[in-house]
Amino acid sequence: MEVTRKNYKDCLNTVYSAIEEADFLAIDGEFSGISDGPNVSALTNGLDTPEERYTKLKKHSMDFLLFQFGLCTFKYDQAKSKYITKPFNFYIFPKPFNRTSPDIKFICQSSSIDFLASQGFDFNKVFCHGIPYLNQEEEAQLREQTEERRNQHANGVGTPSFISPSSSKGSSHVPEEHKDFINKVVEKVEALMVNSEKTLDLEPCTGFQRKLIYQTLNWKFPKGLHVETVETEKKERYIQISKVDEEERKRREQQKLEKEQEELNDAVGFSRVIHAISKSGKLVVGHNMLLDVMHTIHQFYCPLPEDIQDFKEVTMCVFPRLLDTKLMASTQPFKELITNTSLAELEKQLKESPFKSPQVETAEGFPSYDTAQEQLHEAGYDAYITGLCFIAMANYLGSFLTPPKAYISARSKLIEPFFNKLFLMRIIDIPYLNITGPDLQPKRDHVLYVTFPKEWKTSDLYQLFSAFGNIQVSWIDDTSAFVSLSQTDQVQIAMNTSRYAESYKIQTYAEYIQGKQQEKEKQT
Amino acid sequence: MEVTRKNYKDCLNTVYSAIEEADFLAIDGEFSGISDGPNVSALTNGLDTPEERYTKLKKHSMDFLLFQFGLCTFKYDQAKSKYITKPFNFYIFPKPFNRTSPDIKFICQSSSIDFLASQGFDFNKVFCHGIPYLNQEEEAQLREQTEERRNQHANGVGTPSFISPSSSKGSSHVPEEHKDFINKVVEKVEALMVNSEKTLDLEPCTGFQRKLIYQTLNWKFPKGLHVETVETEKKERYIQISKVDEEERKRREQQKLEKEQEELNDAVGFSRVIHAISKSGKLVVGHNMLLDVMHTIHQFYCPLPEDIQDFKEVTMCVFPRLLDTKLMASTQPFKELITNTSLAELEKQLKESPFKSPQVETAEGFPSYDTAQEQLHEAGYDAYITGLCFIAMANYLGSFLTPPKAYISARSKLIEPFFNKLFLMRIIDIPYLNITGPDLQPKRDHVLYVTFPKEWKTSDLYQLFSAFGNIQVSWIDDTSAFVSLSQTDQVQIAMNTSRYAESYKIQTYAEYIQGKQQEKEKQT
Ligand SMILES: Nc1nc2c(ncn2[C@@H]2O[C@H](COP(=O)(O)OP(=O)(O)O)[C@@H](O)[C@H]2O)c(=O)[nH]1
Ligand SMILES: Nc1nc2c(ncn2[C@@H]2O[C@H](COP(=O)(O)OP(=O)(O)O)[C@@H](O)[C@H]2O)c(=O)[nH]1
């Protein structure tokens, strides 16, 4: 089901109940880009530590926009022995809520945009009809603002933040230069009170003048008036004053309150879906989902914390139970059976023996996806097949039980080992980021950190280390790389030979980490 | 005429001849945003110097994308006493040309995107079918790369940049770890030479391996082979080897050369239109065109220079003759007659007495715009009505001649006073940036630079200066503003009274400029 700003409000209850009834959820995001600095391979160095990877992604990937969010809910139907799916494809765009709301800037990376364009992505749906959102702080601010405005209008006194330091004379103080203006307004209102008109439209004026009008009228005419700010077609704001009896006045105030509440909810927008996912506590499945998780938190909850430990804690609040199908497919017993863990290939392989295509059915009223007709890189479809992959792999685990079980639920102990471990792309010796515990710390005694002139190629490194047998090169940037030797005891020999080299420099991995640590301490 | 990547090549000659025959050109750009930092009013402070304004726009506005470029050519037809117009609306997008071409990142500002969306802007046309472009340096680099690749393939020796520092043994040197691979390729080619096959497709391999294959084959089989890199559907690159006689080999080389040349021109893309405009030396008209000019140079020529003087020089190279209709409308004799100089309003007012609607006709084969059905904020339309405004104002100047003239050409002396002066938005006392000379230096002796706590409002400033009569406030940010007093001799009094103030601080404008200058010197 496609969800945009136009049908969002009508769909919200459908989304809520789909989440509520589900056994597990699958998600996927599409972004306006991946890296605003280093190219992708420098961003994902084979010998990053989890902390380095997190820091790089946070620094270089978070200013892009998550502009399509796929959610597919899976509910097991015992009677049919099938999962019933409800796929949603949300278009997201931070349309400014009003004149004071944040005017979000985001980056687009041409290669990513071009890739999505080639897949038939509909940018107009994003930019013209995307659902807005607020993070928690923006939401709190907006609630506060609304509250303040309400108080100000209601009693005319103004909350402290509206009293500027010098105008301590309080609510009735009108600065000299506005006195004329305000007196004329009062005269007009006095006329309104005795003539036969029902309403009076004032001329458009500044926000400060409007504030003065509210204060003055509330003070001079505590009863019999309803005062409201209205916007012209040209977005000029003016004040409309209506004569009303007390009952009508209260009714209007109530109406206004409800309208404000609704506008507020509209502004929180898509974040409400994420809040519902969090609150449900359901298992959330994704494929290679670290960036999806980071973007979701960054965009709909809070700016990402500096420290990876804090990030893990926030993640557990937002997504209490995660499972990454790329990590699952790269782990025993799947590792030996699956040659290519990219989502499309994985989905194909899991249809073949020894795996079994999961039995699924799209819920009534939802457009059904056909995996034969690939719609890859539409977030809703990607979430859907991610869910299929999870089911196929989970059920495969059931085949080892005695007696074998054809259906393994999302609550089964069998899948617990895969919980809360997010796949770390291309890191040679650390398969995952462990959200609920300390990360693996593999030995890197055989790794050298080499710096050299930027004319060097991989072949120069092979040549330099030709005496050491098989080596593995992990480029960092165009003047440095990690070189992994096949034998740790050769490290010292390499270090010794390099002592007098002028064009290049070698450090052990331990020295490199120490240097980085010192740099970090210097900065703080 | 709408021009995208799809019809761009077919249109190019139409564009060239329209420019060539024109009396003048009108342009307009649409951008993905305006400011990535300060809000618009801080970006356009009423007391900026031209230099400050340029520096701020360069810093905060150039990372957005100019993604729609409007060009409308105007040619006067003596017989018909009418201008014949050819409007073009180009969609622009930096689609990466190949794997090594720059992967441009650009910013989008939600309020700008939302505004364009509300005007019916078609983002899919931009992102899916936008015409690519290169600036001068990128173009030069690409030409060089192509040249190098050609040399390498032709003689197998490799130009210096392909010889890495340690592989000084020259072209025939194959690193140890690739020897096996290359030997197998040679065996396969030897088989090809004697069997009945015409072509041989090698397995996909790395760029370095391809380089080695080219070098080895050119050296071992100088005749009878054509070697070419081909891309699979999955974008994997592999080498295809064909048996050919000498004539066929030359023909294929020639074909390849032509194809390379064409690809190169395609990559330069939209920049070629800008080059044609520059070369024509025609008068280029725009409305409030400083940002259009800056973006055009930045995107299609070169990164903007630090120094405003250098910017003026580059501008004169790219656009030898400019005219800004907003500046013209804000200058005598138009200033008194025109109350609102925004493009849409200006166009309307210039239809009324004492002005005359210009006589124009759309050239055959071009869709004609109807000014009654406003299509504002489509760049092609905006360029079109900018041209109309220019004609109406120019012709109005003719009415002062004796005898009055109804038609004033773009070459008339009457419009020379308006050349090369770009409107400076919202600056109180400097109407324009003078591209061909020094800028105006109005006295600012009556201006104070005031800093204060961020709780202050405009009313606090009015209160603070209440003894000084009429003042004018120009906000800089939320803790500083310029305050213009109505009388210069009050400046000293204000300075004296503020001496012991704690919550705020006052400096004269001269002190403020001096402070800024010192800061700048410290940085360099
Ligand atoms: N000096 C030099 N730098 C390289 C070479 N290959 C890769 N790099 C650097 O390492 C980064 C990552 O390279 P690589 O892993 O090959 O990925 P790719 O450049 O994205 O295809 C590149 O952006 C370069 O900065 C090379 O042969 N010589
Ligand atoms: N402290 C304070 N800052 C203000 C006030 N009004 C404007 N500013 C600052 O000056 C900047 C420009 O303000 P203004 O010219 O009113 O334009 P706008 O904020 O874009 O509508 C704002 O972004 C604020 O940083 C005010 O009343 N108090």
mmCIF file with all atom_site columns, C-alpha atoms and ligand atoms in Angstrom, chain A residues 39-42 452-458 475-479, ligand 1:
data_model
loop_
_atom_site.group_PDB
_atom_site.id
_atom_site.type_symbol
_atom_site.label_atom_id
_atom_site.label_alt_id
_atom_site.label_comp_id
_atom_site.label_asym_id
_atom_site.label_entity_id
_atom_site.label_seq_id
_atom_site.pdbx_PDB_ins_code
_atom_site.Cartn_x
_atom_site.Cartn_y
_atom_site.Cartn_z
_atom_site.occupancy
_atom_site.B_iso_or_equiv
_atom_site.pdbx_formal_charge
_atom_site.auth_seq_id
_atom_site.auth_comp_id
_atom_site.auth_asym_id
_atom_site.auth_atom_id
_atom_site.pdbx_PDB_model_num
ATOM   1  C CA  . ASN A 1 39  ? 33.888 6.977  -1.700 1.00 0.00 ? 39  ASN A CA  1
ATOM   2  C CA  . VAL A 1 40  ? 32.003 3.913  -0.610 1.00 0.00 ? 40  VAL A CA  1
ATOM   3  C CA  . SER A 1 41  ? 35.048 1.675  -0.357 1.00 0.00 ? 41  SER A CA  1
ATOM   4  C CA  . ALA A 1 42  ? 36.907 4.147  1.826  1.00 0.00 ? 42  ALA A CA  1
ATOM   5  C CA  . PHE A 1 452 ? 53.027 6.196  0.523  1.00 0.00 ? 452 PHE A CA  1
ATOM   6  C CA  . PRO A 1 453 ? 52.931 8.690  -2.383 1.00 0.00 ? 453 PRO A CA  1
ATOM   7  C CA  . LYS A 1 454 ? 49.613 8.941  -4.131 1.00 0.00 ? 454 LYS A CA  1
ATOM   8  C CA  . GLU A 1 455 ? 51.062 7.628  -7.411 1.00 0.00 ? 455 GLU A CA  1
ATOM   9  C CA  . TRP A 1 456 ? 51.267 4.149  -5.934 1.00 0.00 ? 456 TRP A CA  1
ATOM   10 C CA  . LYS A 1 457 ? 48.973 1.386  -7.129 1.00 0.00 ? 457 LYS A CA  1
ATOM   11 C CA  . THR A 1 458 ? 48.006 -1.936 -5.582 1.00 0.00 ? 458 THR A CA  1
ATOM   12 C CA  . TRP A 1 475 ? 42.832 0.801  0.817  1.00 0.00 ? 475 TRP A CA  1
ATOM   13 C CA  . ILE A 1 476 ? 42.107 3.628  3.279  1.00 0.00 ? 476 ILE A CA  1
ATOM   14 C CA  . ASP A 1 477 ? 42.653 6.611  0.996  1.00 0.00 ? 477 ASP A CA  1
ATOM   15 C CA  . ASP A 1 478 ? 45.011 7.309  -1.883 1.00 0.00 ? 478 ASP A CA  1
ATOM   16 C CA  . THR A 1 479 ? 48.086 7.613  0.327  1.00 0.00 ? 479 THR A CA  1
HETATM 17 N N1  . LIG C 2 .   ? 47.158 5.737  -4.869 1.00 0.00 ? 1   LIG C N1  1
HETATM 18 C C1  . LIG C 2 .   ? 46.208 4.807  -5.109 1.00 0.00 ? 1   LIG C C1  1
HETATM 19 N N2  . LIG C 2 .   ? 45.055 4.852  -4.412 1.00 0.00 ? 1   LIG C N2  1
HETATM 20 C C2  . LIG C 2 .   ? 44.115 3.892  -4.649 1.00 0.00 ? 1   LIG C C2  1
HETATM 21 C C3  . LIG C 2 .   ? 44.317 2.841  -5.585 1.00 0.00 ? 1   LIG C C3  1
HETATM 22 N N3  . LIG C 2 .   ? 43.226 2.045  -5.572 1.00 0.00 ? 1   LIG C N3  1
HETATM 23 C C4  . LIG C 2 .   ? 42.397 2.571  -4.666 1.00 0.00 ? 1   LIG C C4  1
HETATM 24 N N4  . LIG C 2 .   ? 42.924 3.702  -4.094 1.00 0.00 ? 1   LIG C N4  1
HETATM 25 C C5  . LIG C 2 .   ? 42.387 4.569  -3.038 1.00 0.00 ? 1   LIG C C5  1
HETATM 26 O O1  . LIG C 2 .   ? 41.575 3.818  -2.183 1.00 0.00 ? 1   LIG C O1  1
HETATM 27 C C6  . LIG C 2 .   ? 40.203 4.213  -2.289 1.00 0.00 ? 1   LIG C C6  1
HETATM 28 C C7  . LIG C 2 .   ? 39.364 2.963  -2.306 1.00 0.00 ? 1   LIG C C7  1
HETATM 29 O O2  . LIG C 2 .   ? 39.674 2.223  -3.464 1.00 0.00 ? 1   LIG C O2  1
HETATM 30 P P1  . LIG C 2 .   ? 38.974 0.856  -3.928 1.00 0.00 ? 1   LIG C P1  1
HETATM 31 O O3  . LIG C 2 .   ? 38.796 -0.034 -2.728 1.00 0.00 ? 1   LIG C O3  1
HETATM 32 O O4  . LIG C 2 .   ? 39.709 0.296  -5.078 1.00 0.00 ? 1   LIG C O4  1
HETATM 33 O O5  . LIG C 2 .   ? 37.530 1.281  -4.392 1.00 0.00 ? 1   LIG C O5  1
HETATM 34 P P2  . LIG C 2 .   ? 36.996 2.310  -5.518 1.00 0.00 ? 1   LIG C P2  1
HETATM 35 O O6  . LIG C 2 .   ? 38.015 3.378  -5.777 1.00 0.00 ? 1   LIG C O6  1
HETATM 36 O O7  . LIG C 2 .   ? 35.757 2.846  -4.913 1.00 0.00 ? 1   LIG C O7  1
HETATM 37 O O8  . LIG C 2 .   ? 36.714 1.454  -6.738 1.00 0.00 ? 1   LIG C O8  1
HETATM 38 C C8  . LIG C 2 .   ? 40.146 5.012  -3.586 1.00 0.00 ? 1   LIG C C8  1
HETATM 39 O O9  . LIG C 2 .   ? 39.193 6.014  -3.571 1.00 0.00 ? 1   LIG C O9  1
HETATM 40 C C9  . LIG C 2 .   ? 41.545 5.638  -3.652 1.00 0.00 ? 1   LIG C C9  1
HETATM 41 O O10 . LIG C 2 .   ? 41.605 6.808  -2.847 1.00 0.00 ? 1   LIG C O10 1
HETATM 42 C C10 . LIG C 2 .   ? 45.549 2.846  -6.307 1.00 0.00 ? 1   LIG C C10 1
HETATM 43 O O11 . LIG C 2 .   ? 45.825 1.980  -7.147 1.00 0.00 ? 1   LIG C O11 1
HETATM 44 N N5  . LIG C 2 .   ? 46.458 3.840  -6.037 1.00 0.00 ? 1   LIG C N5  1
#
